[in-house]
Coordinates of C-alpha atoms in Angstrom, one line a residue:
Chain A
M11 CA -6.6 127.8 170.5
T12 CA -10.2 129.3 169.3
V13 CA -11.9 126.2 168.2
T14 CA -15.2 124.8 169.6
P15 CA -15.2 121.5 169.0
A16 CA -18.7 121.3 170.8
T17 CA -20.3 122.7 167.5
P18 CA -20.6 120.6 164.8
S19 CA -18.4 121.0 161.2
P20 CA -20.2 123.1 159.0
P21 CA -22.8 121.2 157.0
A22 CA -21.1 121.8 153.7
Q23 CA -18.2 119.7 154.8
T24 CA -19.4 117.1 157.1
T25 CA -19.7 113.2 156.0
P26 CA -22.8 111.4 156.8
A27 CA -21.8 110.0 159.8
Q28 CA -21.1 113.3 161.1
T29 CA -24.2 115.4 161.0
T30 CA -25.2 113.3 163.9
T31 CA -22.2 113.8 166.4
A32 CA -23.8 116.9 168.5
P33 CA -24.5 115.2 172.1
A34 CA -27.5 114.9 173.7
P35 CA -28.6 117.5 175.9
V36 CA -28.7 116.6 179.1
P37 CA -32.6 117.4 179.6
R38 CA -32.3 117.4 184.0
R39 CA -31.2 121.9 185.5
R40 CA -29.8 119.8 188.1
L41 CA -26.2 119.7 188.6
N42 CA -25.0 116.2 187.3
L43 CA -21.8 114.7 188.8
E44 CA -21.2 111.3 186.5
P45 CA -19.4 112.9 183.6
Y46 CA -17.5 114.4 186.1
L47 CA -16.8 110.8 187.8
Y48 CA -15.9 109.7 184.3
L49 CA -13.0 112.0 184.5
L50 CA -11.9 111.6 187.5
P51 CA -8.9 109.0 187.1
H52 CA -7.7 109.8 184.8
A53 CA -7.6 113.8 185.7
V54 CA -5.6 112.4 189.1
L55 CA -3.5 111.1 187.6
F56 CA -2.6 113.9 185.3
F57 CA -2.8 116.0 188.1
V58 CA -0.6 114.4 189.9
F59 CA 2.4 113.5 186.7
T60 CA 1.8 116.0 184.6
V61 CA 0.5 119.1 185.8
Y62 CA 2.9 119.1 189.2
P63 CA 6.2 117.9 188.3
I64 CA 6.1 121.1 185.9
G65 CA 5.5 123.6 188.5
Y66 CA 7.9 121.2 190.9
G67 CA 10.6 121.1 188.1
L68 CA 10.8 125.2 188.0
Y69 CA 10.9 124.8 191.9
I70 CA 14.1 122.3 192.4
S71 CA 15.6 124.1 189.3
L72 CA 15.4 127.4 191.3
H73 CA 16.9 125.3 194.2
R74 CA 20.1 123.8 195.3
W75 CA 18.8 120.0 195.2
D76 CA 20.8 117.7 197.6
L77 CA 19.7 114.2 197.9
L78 CA 22.3 113.2 200.4
S79 CA 22.4 116.7 202.9
G80 CA 18.7 116.8 202.4
Q81 CA 19.3 120.6 202.8
Q82 CA 17.2 122.9 199.0
P83 CA 18.1 126.7 199.4
F84 CA 16.9 128.5 197.4
V85 CA 20.0 130.3 194.7
G86 CA 17.0 131.6 192.8
G87 CA 18.4 132.4 188.9
E88 CA 21.1 130.7 189.1
F89 CA 21.4 127.5 187.1
Y90 CA 20.1 129.6 184.8
R91 CA 22.3 132.5 184.2
N92 CA 24.9 129.2 184.2
L93 CA 23.7 128.5 181.0
F94 CA 24.4 131.3 179.9
T95 CA 28.3 132.2 181.3
P96 CA 30.8 131.8 179.4
G97 CA 33.7 129.5 181.2
T98 CA 30.9 127.7 183.5
P99 CA 30.6 123.5 182.0
Q100 CA 27.1 123.9 181.2
F101 CA 27.1 127.0 179.8
D102 CA 30.1 124.6 176.8
F103 CA 28.6 121.5 177.3
F104 CA 24.5 122.8 177.5
W105 CA 24.9 124.8 174.6
K106 CA 27.6 122.0 172.0
T107 CA 25.4 119.4 172.6
L108 CA 22.6 121.4 171.7
W109 CA 24.0 122.4 168.4
N110 CA 25.1 118.5 168.5
T111 CA 21.4 117.2 168.2
T112 CA 20.4 120.6 166.1
F113 CA 23.4 119.5 163.4
F114 CA 21.5 115.5 163.6
T115 CA 18.0 117.3 162.7
L116 CA 19.6 120.0 159.8
V117 CA 20.8 116.3 158.3
S118 CA 18.8 113.7 158.9
V119 CA 15.5 115.9 158.2
P120 CA 16.2 115.9 154.6
L121 CA 17.1 112.4 154.4
L122 CA 14.3 110.7 155.7
V123 CA 11.8 113.3 154.3
A124 CA 13.4 112.6 150.7
A125 CA 13.8 109.1 151.4
A126 CA 10.5 108.6 152.4
L127 CA 8.6 110.2 149.2
G128 CA 11.6 108.6 146.9
L129 CA 10.2 104.5 148.5
A130 CA 6.9 105.9 148.3
L131 CA 7.2 106.7 145.1
L132 CA 8.4 103.2 143.7
L133 CA 5.9 101.5 146.2
H134 CA 3.2 103.7 144.6
R135 CA 1.9 102.5 141.6
P136 CA 1.4 98.8 141.7
I137 CA 4.1 96.0 141.7
F138 CA 5.0 92.5 141.4
G139 CA 6.3 91.8 145.3
R140 CA 4.9 95.7 146.4
A141 CA 3.2 94.1 150.2
F142 CA 6.9 92.2 151.0
F143 CA 9.4 95.5 150.4
R144 CA 6.5 97.4 151.9
A145 CA 6.5 95.0 154.8
V146 CA 10.8 95.6 154.0
F147 CA 10.9 99.0 154.4
F148 CA 9.0 99.3 157.4
M149 CA 10.7 96.7 159.9
P150 CA 13.7 97.6 160.8
G151 CA 11.2 100.5 162.6
I152 CA 9.6 97.8 164.9
L153 CA 13.2 97.7 166.6
T154 CA 13.8 98.8 169.8
V155 CA 17.0 101.5 169.3
S156 CA 19.2 99.3 172.1
V157 CA 19.3 97.1 169.0
M158 CA 19.1 99.4 166.3
G159 CA 22.1 100.7 168.1
I160 CA 23.9 97.8 169.3
L161 CA 23.7 96.5 165.6
W162 CA 25.1 99.5 163.8
R163 CA 27.6 100.3 166.4
W164 CA 29.0 97.0 165.3
L165 CA 28.4 97.2 161.5
F166 CA 30.4 100.6 161.9
D167 CA 32.6 98.8 164.0
N168 CA 36.1 100.2 162.9
Q169 CA 38.6 97.1 162.5
I170 CA 35.9 94.2 161.5
G171 CA 32.7 96.2 160.9
L172 CA 30.2 94.8 158.3
V173 CA 31.8 98.4 156.3
N174 CA 34.6 98.4 157.1
A175 CA 34.8 94.7 155.8
A176 CA 32.8 95.6 152.0
R177 CA 34.7 98.5 151.6
D178 CA 37.6 95.4 151.7
A179 CA 36.5 93.3 150.1
L180 CA 35.4 95.3 146.9
F181 CA 38.1 97.6 147.3
H182 CA 40.9 96.4 149.2
A183 CA 40.5 99.8 151.7
P184 CA 41.7 100.3 154.8
P185 CA 39.9 100.3 157.4
I186 CA 38.5 103.6 158.3
P187 CA 37.9 104.4 162.6
W188 CA 33.6 105.8 161.6
L189 CA 32.9 105.8 165.9
S190 CA 36.2 108.1 167.6
T191 CA 37.3 109.9 164.4
E192 CA 35.1 113.4 165.3
G193 CA 32.8 114.2 162.0
L194 CA 32.7 110.4 160.7
A195 CA 30.8 109.0 163.9
W196 CA 27.6 111.1 162.9
V197 CA 27.7 108.6 159.4
P198 CA 26.2 105.4 161.4
I199 CA 23.8 107.6 163.4
V200 CA 22.8 108.8 161.0
V201 CA 22.8 106.0 157.9
G202 CA 21.1 103.8 161.2
T203 CA 18.7 106.3 161.8
V204 CA 17.7 106.4 158.3
W205 CA 17.8 103.0 158.4
W206 CA 15.4 102.7 161.2
T207 CA 12.6 105.0 160.7
V208 CA 12.5 105.5 157.4
G209 CA 9.7 103.3 156.9
F210 CA 7.2 105.3 158.9
N211 CA 7.2 108.5 157.0
M212 CA 7.6 106.2 153.6
T213 CA 3.5 105.0 155.5
L214 CA 2.8 108.3 155.8
Y215 CA 3.3 109.3 152.3
L216 CA 1.7 106.4 150.5
A217 CA -1.6 106.9 152.2
A218 CA -1.2 110.7 151.1
L219 CA -0.1 109.2 147.4
G220 CA -2.9 107.0 147.4
N221 CA -5.4 110.2 147.8
V222 CA -4.4 112.2 144.0
P223 CA -7.1 111.7 141.9
L224 CA -5.9 109.4 139.4
S225 CA -7.6 112.5 136.8
L226 CA -5.2 115.4 137.7
Y227 CA -2.9 113.1 135.8
E228 CA -4.9 111.6 133.1
A229 CA -5.4 115.7 131.7
A230 CA -2.2 116.7 132.5
S231 CA -0.5 113.8 130.2
L232 CA -4.0 114.8 128.0
D233 CA -1.8 117.9 127.4
G234 CA 1.3 116.3 126.7
A235 CA 2.3 117.4 130.2
T236 CA 5.9 114.6 130.9
P237 CA 6.5 112.5 133.9
W238 CA 8.7 115.5 135.6
Q239 CA 6.2 117.7 135.1
S240 CA 3.3 115.9 136.7
F241 CA 5.2 114.9 139.4
R242 CA 6.9 118.6 139.2
F243 CA 2.5 120.1 139.7
I244 CA 0.8 117.3 140.4
T245 CA 2.3 115.1 142.9
V246 CA 4.6 117.8 145.3
P247 CA 1.3 120.2 145.8
M248 CA -0.6 117.1 146.3
L249 CA 1.8 116.1 148.9
A250 CA 2.1 119.5 150.3
P251 CA -0.2 119.0 153.6
V252 CA 1.7 115.8 155.0
T253 CA 5.3 117.0 153.9
L254 CA 4.4 119.6 156.5
F255 CA 3.8 116.8 159.0
V256 CA 6.4 114.8 158.2
V257 CA 8.7 117.2 158.4
V258 CA 7.4 119.2 161.2
T259 CA 7.0 115.0 163.1
T260 CA 10.6 114.5 161.5
A261 CA 11.9 117.2 163.2
L262 CA 10.8 117.2 166.5
A263 CA 11.7 113.8 167.2
S264 CA 15.4 114.4 165.5
F265 CA 15.5 116.6 168.1
Q266 CA 14.6 114.5 170.9
L267 CA 18.2 112.2 170.0
F268 CA 19.1 110.1 172.5
G269 CA 18.3 106.4 172.4
Q270 CA 21.0 105.9 169.0
S271 CA 24.5 108.7 169.6
L272 CA 24.4 107.1 173.6
I273 CA 24.4 103.5 172.2
I274 CA 26.4 104.0 169.0
T275 CA 29.1 106.3 170.1
N276 CA 28.4 107.0 174.2
G277 CA 28.2 111.0 172.5
G278 CA 31.7 110.6 171.1
P279 CA 34.6 111.4 170.4
N280 CA 34.6 114.5 172.9
R281 CA 31.7 114.5 172.9
S282 CA 31.1 115.8 169.7
T283 CA 27.7 113.3 168.9
Q284 CA 26.3 113.6 172.2
S285 CA 23.2 114.9 172.6
V286 CA 21.4 117.7 174.6
I287 CA 19.1 114.8 176.0
Q288 CA 21.5 113.0 177.0
Y289 CA 23.9 115.7 178.4
I290 CA 21.3 116.3 180.4
T291 CA 20.7 113.3 182.4
E292 CA 24.1 113.2 182.8
E293 CA 24.7 116.3 184.6
G294 CA 20.8 114.9 186.9
F295 CA 21.6 111.3 187.0
T296 CA 26.0 110.9 186.5
N297 CA 26.4 114.1 188.2
A298 CA 23.5 114.4 190.7
Q299 CA 23.1 118.8 189.3
Y300 CA 18.8 117.9 189.9
S301 CA 18.4 121.3 189.7
S302 CA 21.0 122.3 187.3
A303 CA 19.6 119.8 184.8
A304 CA 16.1 120.5 186.1
A305 CA 16.7 124.6 184.9
M306 CA 18.3 123.1 181.4
G307 CA 15.4 120.4 180.9
F308 CA 12.9 123.6 180.5
A309 CA 15.7 125.8 178.4
F310 CA 16.1 123.2 175.8
G311 CA 11.9 122.3 176.9
L312 CA 11.4 126.3 174.9
V313 CA 13.1 125.3 172.3
M314 CA 10.9 122.2 171.7
L315 CA 8.2 124.2 172.5
V316 CA 8.7 126.2 168.7
L317 CA 8.4 122.7 167.3
T318 CA 5.4 121.1 169.2
A319 CA 3.5 124.4 169.1
A320 CA 3.7 124.1 165.2
Q321 CA 2.6 120.4 165.6
F322 CA -0.3 121.3 168.0
R323 CA -1.8 123.9 165.0
M324 CA -1.7 120.9 163.0
M325 CA -3.7 118.7 165.2
A326 CA -6.0 121.1 166.3
R327 CA -7.3 121.8 162.7
D328 CA -7.9 117.7 162.9
V329 CA -9.8 118.2 165.4
R330 CA -11.6 121.0 163.4
E331 CA -12.5 118.6 160.5
G332 CA -13.2 115.9 162.7
G333 CA -10.9 113.9 161.5
A334 CA -8.9 111.8 163.6
Chain B
M14 CA 10.8 86.2 154.7
T15 CA 7.3 85.5 152.5
D16 CA 4.8 87.9 151.1
L17 CA 3.1 87.5 153.7
A18 CA 0.1 89.5 152.9
P19 CA -1.8 89.4 149.8
T20 CA -0.6 92.2 147.3
P21 CA -3.7 95.2 146.9
A22 CA -5.7 94.2 143.8
R23 CA -4.3 95.7 140.8
P24 CA -6.1 97.8 137.6
A25 CA -7.1 96.3 134.7
A26 CA -2.9 97.0 133.6
P27 CA -1.5 97.4 130.1
R28 CA 0.1 94.4 128.5
R29 CA 3.4 96.4 128.0
R30 CA 2.8 97.2 132.0
M31 CA 6.0 94.7 132.4
P32 CA 9.0 96.3 130.5
R33 CA 9.0 99.9 131.7
D34 CA 8.4 97.8 135.2
L35 CA 11.8 96.4 135.3
P36 CA 13.5 98.9 136.0
R37 CA 10.8 99.9 139.1
F38 CA 11.6 96.8 140.7
L39 CA 15.6 96.1 140.3
L40 CA 15.5 99.1 141.9
L41 CA 13.5 97.8 144.2
C42 CA 15.0 95.4 144.8
L43 CA 18.7 96.9 145.3
L44 CA 16.7 98.5 147.6
S45 CA 15.5 95.4 149.8
L46 CA 19.3 94.3 149.8
V47 CA 20.9 96.6 151.5
F48 CA 18.1 97.5 154.2
L49 CA 17.3 93.4 154.9
A50 CA 21.8 93.3 155.2
P51 CA 22.1 94.8 159.0
V52 CA 19.5 92.2 160.1
Y53 CA 21.4 89.4 157.8
W54 CA 24.4 90.3 159.1
M55 CA 22.7 90.5 163.2
I56 CA 21.5 87.1 163.1
S57 CA 24.6 85.8 160.7
T58 CA 26.9 86.4 163.1
S59 CA 24.9 85.2 165.9
L60 CA 25.3 82.1 164.9
K61 CA 29.0 82.1 163.6
T62 CA 32.0 80.8 166.2
E63 CA 34.0 84.0 167.6
A64 CA 37.0 83.5 165.4
D65 CA 34.8 83.4 162.1
A66 CA 32.9 86.7 163.7
I67 CA 36.2 88.2 163.2
S68 CA 37.6 86.7 160.4
S69 CA 39.9 88.2 158.1
P70 CA 38.4 88.1 155.0
V71 CA 35.0 88.7 155.9
Q72 CA 33.1 84.8 155.6
W73 CA 28.9 85.9 154.0
L74 CA 28.3 82.3 155.1
P75 CA 28.8 81.4 158.7
R76 CA 30.9 78.4 158.0
H77 CA 30.2 76.6 160.9
V78 CA 26.6 77.2 162.0
T79 CA 26.0 76.8 165.7
F80 CA 23.9 77.8 168.7
E81 CA 27.0 78.3 171.5
N82 CA 26.2 81.9 171.3
Y83 CA 22.4 81.4 172.5
V84 CA 23.1 78.6 174.7
S85 CA 25.6 81.1 176.2
V86 CA 23.6 84.6 176.5
L87 CA 19.9 82.6 177.2
T88 CA 22.3 80.5 180.3
S89 CA 24.6 83.7 180.9
P90 CA 24.9 84.8 185.2
D91 CA 25.4 88.6 183.7
G92 CA 21.1 88.7 183.6
N93 CA 17.8 87.0 182.0
I94 CA 16.5 87.5 178.4
L95 CA 13.9 85.5 179.1
R96 CA 13.0 87.3 182.4
W97 CA 13.8 91.0 180.8
T98 CA 11.5 89.3 177.9
G99 CA 8.7 89.3 180.7
N100 CA 9.1 92.0 182.9
S101 CA 8.8 94.1 179.0
L102 CA 5.6 91.9 178.1
F103 CA 4.4 92.9 182.0
V104 CA 4.8 96.2 181.7
A105 CA 3.5 97.0 178.5
L106 CA 1.1 94.4 178.8
A107 CA -0.2 96.5 182.4
F108 CA 0.7 100.3 181.1
T109 CA -1.7 99.0 177.1
V110 CA -5.0 98.4 179.7
L111 CA -5.1 100.5 182.5
H112 CA -4.2 103.2 179.3
V113 CA -6.7 102.5 176.9
L114 CA -9.1 101.9 180.2
L115 CA -8.5 105.4 181.3
C116 CA -8.4 107.3 177.9
A117 CA -11.9 105.5 176.6
L118 CA -13.4 107.3 179.7
T119 CA -12.1 110.3 179.8
A120 CA -13.1 110.2 176.8
Y121 CA -16.6 109.5 176.9
P122 CA -18.6 112.2 178.1
L123 CA -15.7 114.7 176.5
A124 CA -17.4 113.1 173.4
R125 CA -20.9 112.6 173.9
M126 CA -22.0 114.7 177.2
Q127 CA -23.2 117.9 177.8
F128 CA -21.9 119.2 180.7
R129 CA -19.9 122.7 182.3
G130 CA -16.3 122.7 181.4
R131 CA -16.1 120.2 179.2
N132 CA -14.6 122.2 176.8
A133 CA -12.1 124.0 179.0
W134 CA -11.2 120.4 180.6
F135 CA -10.7 118.8 176.7
W136 CA -8.6 122.0 175.7
F137 CA -6.6 122.1 179.3
I138 CA -5.4 118.9 178.8
L139 CA -4.9 118.7 174.6
S140 CA -2.1 121.7 175.7
S141 CA 0.4 119.2 178.2
L142 CA 0.7 117.8 174.6
M143 CA 2.7 121.1 173.5
I144 CA 4.7 120.4 176.9
P145 CA 8.1 118.7 175.9
G146 CA 9.2 115.3 178.1
I147 CA 12.5 117.2 178.8
V148 CA 10.7 120.1 181.2
T149 CA 9.0 117.3 183.8
L150 CA 12.4 114.3 183.5
I151 CA 13.6 115.2 186.6
P152 CA 11.5 116.1 188.0
T153 CA 9.5 113.1 187.8
Y154 CA 12.5 111.4 188.7
I155 CA 13.1 113.2 192.2
M156 CA 9.0 112.3 192.9
M157 CA 9.3 108.1 192.0
L158 CA 13.0 107.9 194.5
N159 CA 10.1 109.6 196.8
F160 CA 7.6 107.6 195.8
G161 CA 10.5 104.6 196.8
W162 CA 9.5 103.7 193.5
I163 CA 12.4 103.4 191.6
N164 CA 13.3 100.1 190.3
S165 CA 9.5 98.9 190.8
Y166 CA 7.6 98.6 187.6
H167 CA 5.5 101.5 189.2
A168 CA 7.7 103.8 187.5
L169 CA 7.7 102.3 184.3
I170 CA 3.4 102.7 184.3
W171 CA 1.9 105.0 186.4
P172 CA 2.9 108.2 185.1
G173 CA 2.9 107.2 181.2
L174 CA -1.1 106.7 182.5
S175 CA -1.5 111.1 182.7
G176 CA -0.4 110.4 178.6
V177 CA -3.5 112.2 176.8
F178 CA -2.9 111.4 173.7
G179 CA -5.5 108.3 173.8
V180 CA -8.1 111.0 175.4
F181 CA -7.9 112.6 171.6
L182 CA -8.1 110.4 169.3
L183 CA -10.8 108.2 171.6
R184 CA -12.9 111.3 171.8
Q185 CA -12.4 112.3 167.9
F186 CA -14.2 108.6 167.3
F187 CA -16.9 108.2 169.4
M188 CA -17.8 112.2 168.3
G189 CA -18.6 109.8 165.2
I190 CA -21.2 107.4 166.5
P191 CA -25.2 108.1 165.6
R192 CA -27.0 109.0 167.9
E193 CA -30.0 107.4 167.9
L194 CA -28.6 103.7 168.8
E195 CA -27.6 105.5 172.8
E196 CA -31.2 107.7 172.4
A197 CA -32.8 103.9 171.6
A198 CA -30.5 102.1 174.9
R199 CA -31.5 104.6 176.8
L200 CA -34.9 104.8 176.3
D201 CA -34.8 100.8 177.3
G202 CA -33.6 102.1 180.7
A203 CA -29.4 101.3 179.7
N204 CA -27.6 103.8 181.9
S205 CA -24.3 105.7 181.2
L206 CA -21.9 103.0 182.1
Q207 CA -23.7 100.6 179.9
I208 CA -24.3 102.9 177.1
L209 CA -20.3 102.7 177.0
W210 CA -20.0 99.3 177.2
R211 CA -22.5 98.0 175.1
I212 CA -22.6 100.4 172.6
I213 CA -19.7 103.3 172.5
L214 CA -16.9 100.5 172.9
P215 CA -18.2 98.1 171.0
L216 CA -18.6 100.2 167.8
S217 CA -15.1 101.9 168.6
I218 CA -13.1 98.5 167.9
P219 CA -10.7 99.8 165.9
S220 CA -9.6 102.3 167.4
L221 CA -9.4 101.2 170.5
V222 CA -7.2 98.7 168.7
T223 CA -4.7 101.1 166.9
L224 CA -4.6 102.7 171.1
A225 CA -4.2 99.8 171.6
V226 CA -1.3 98.6 170.0
F227 CA 0.7 102.4 170.0
A228 CA 0.3 102.2 173.8
F229 CA 2.3 98.9 174.1
M230 CA 4.7 99.8 171.0
G231 CA 5.3 103.0 173.0
S232 CA 5.4 100.8 176.2
W233 CA 7.9 98.0 174.8
N234 CA 10.6 100.2 173.2
N235 CA 10.9 102.6 175.9
F236 CA 13.9 103.3 176.4
L237 CA 15.3 106.3 178.7
W238 CA 12.6 106.3 181.0
P239 CA 13.4 102.7 182.6
L240 CA 17.3 103.1 182.2
F241 CA 17.6 105.6 184.8
T242 CA 14.2 104.7 187.4
V243 CA 15.2 101.2 187.2
T244 CA 19.2 100.0 187.5
D245 CA 18.3 96.9 189.4
V246 CA 19.1 94.0 186.6
D247 CA 16.0 91.2 187.0
K248 CA 13.5 94.3 187.1
M249 CA 15.1 96.0 183.6
T250 CA 13.1 95.6 180.6
L251 CA 13.7 94.4 177.3
P252 CA 15.7 97.0 175.9
V253 CA 17.0 98.1 178.9
G254 CA 19.2 94.8 180.0
I255 CA 20.3 94.2 176.3
T256 CA 22.6 97.4 176.6
T257 CA 23.7 96.2 180.1
F258 CA 25.0 92.8 177.4
S259 CA 26.2 95.5 175.3
Q260 CA 28.5 96.4 177.1
R261 CA 29.5 93.7 179.1
Y262 CA 30.2 91.5 175.3
V263 CA 31.4 94.6 174.1
T264 CA 34.5 92.4 172.2
E265 CA 31.9 89.5 171.8
Y266 CA 30.4 90.1 168.8
G267 CA 28.4 87.2 168.5
K268 CA 27.3 87.2 171.7
L269 CA 25.7 90.2 170.8
M270 CA 24.7 89.8 168.1
A271 CA 23.0 86.7 169.3
S272 CA 21.4 88.5 172.2
T273 CA 20.0 91.6 170.2
T274 CA 18.3 88.9 167.4
L275 CA 16.6 87.2 170.4
A276 CA 15.6 91.0 171.5
A277 CA 14.4 91.5 168.1
V278 CA 12.2 88.2 167.9
P279 CA 9.4 89.4 169.8
A280 CA 8.7 92.5 168.2
L281 CA 9.5 90.8 164.0
I282 CA 7.0 88.8 165.0
A283 CA 4.8 90.3 166.5
Y284 CA 5.1 92.8 163.5
L285 CA 4.4 89.7 161.5
V286 CA 1.3 89.0 162.7
A287 CA -0.1 92.5 162.5
Q288 CA 1.8 94.3 160.0
R289 CA -0.8 95.1 157.4
F290 CA -3.3 96.7 160.3
L291 CA 0.1 98.7 161.9
E292 CA 0.7 100.2 158.7
A293 CA -2.7 101.4 158.3
G294 CA -3.4 102.4 161.7
L295 CA -0.5 104.5 161.6
S296 CA -1.4 106.5 158.6
T297 CA -5.2 106.9 159.7
T298 CA -3.7 108.3 162.8
G299 CA -1.0 110.2 161.5
L300 CA 0.9 108.7 164.8
K301 CA 4.8 108.3 164.0
E302 CA 7.5 106.7 166.9

């Protein structure tokens, strides 16, 4: 975070509009309260709902919070130690669900990136009905996670879901109990998530493809490049920045897995699809173990922080370049 | 569904394009069928009688089209879809208006005034973007308990207003507005609030609308937080309310699909109206989810 946004970007990089972006200097010497008054309303909310809860959460995680007795004795790092003490439910389920979430991320990110790129490449060049196709691929993303979840649970219903019905109609294959088989229960969650969110990434790729100069392809084709070579040596490198962005944001979103597995499988069977966020909410809200849940929130937050930092660096680069 | 958005202008194409593009076109048609099938199945199931919904072999088309599932869902004593939609609408609108206003007020001095601590404050609030939401989930929930805000719209509106992405977005946009306009207004005796209202905001409408759309969608689709802070059926938002139906109608697929179809309708309408804008906003801000 060494960027100084007050300085206008170097002239070599600026567009005409940006040469005039420096704020007007305030001539008077006396302290001007005006800017602070503008900042005040948001600052109050920021302190109450962002800064304070972080400290409060740390406090909660170091005490044994019991809403009923109203007593909160200090227990130090006990709830953090539980996470590293084999045999406690917190140890078993926190790491199990953290692995579940990681597994989901490892499977879904490559699919979501590759499928998005594939769709974008299919739609990049003009074709009849292009706007319609774009709309079809983008549209599922506007549904709320509950609609998406209920729909995919029904599609993969153990007995009469569409997937099993289609297998029966096409191959006379017996129904597969997708939702209640460990391992297989991930299929509706991953497939549903790809269907639900691939359109977002596709849109980012379409925008990026539009920025690749056509002259590069023309030059390559004059040099006798095959379509594969054009793709490999022009498209892929030119898309590298957006790919980085898509990978990080998709991984970040996948690590937040909650609604899909909650609704489609309710974390089952045998917690095999339970996400770490679902487990934290179960510990907090169902078991009323607020301190334990707060400690897990911090522990998982630390994992997320690494990913978030990567995204933040990319945003900081945006600030430097003056784009939004 | 019709092709609402006009196809972008095509460059003058060589005559031989069509045969070469045919496989690509057919592949796109096939993929579209795969993408639309779940939605088709949702609507089609919602129009079937319960016996037809679970019949084997499967009924690809509803044999007897019936709206009884919709009637039954809309008049159910277990919850009120229209009420949940109204709650969602109120919460999302209130949040959007307040959020855009707060972000604009905050971004304005950060972009266009000189004062002590300006950069420090900007980077301080921006760094909060690095704090994952899960860290503040439990403490904020306990704050809601202490405030008496559980089962109240307050819990669904206020905590989210401390968000700073919109501040960042608007500050970037405000910085690009030419200074001459502001100086001319100042010479005419305008104060800073007038400059914000008459000059900065009207020139920033695209970014304000982008922020508003994403704020509205974020609030409308919010699931985890309302799931735990609102347990009173009458106060629920649509995404949460609809899951209570799914627990009740777990074996009544026609009703289940009627309720999800109804829950999808507002978003579908909004999407068809705002489709091009939505996608443009997405690809320029790089905002996802």
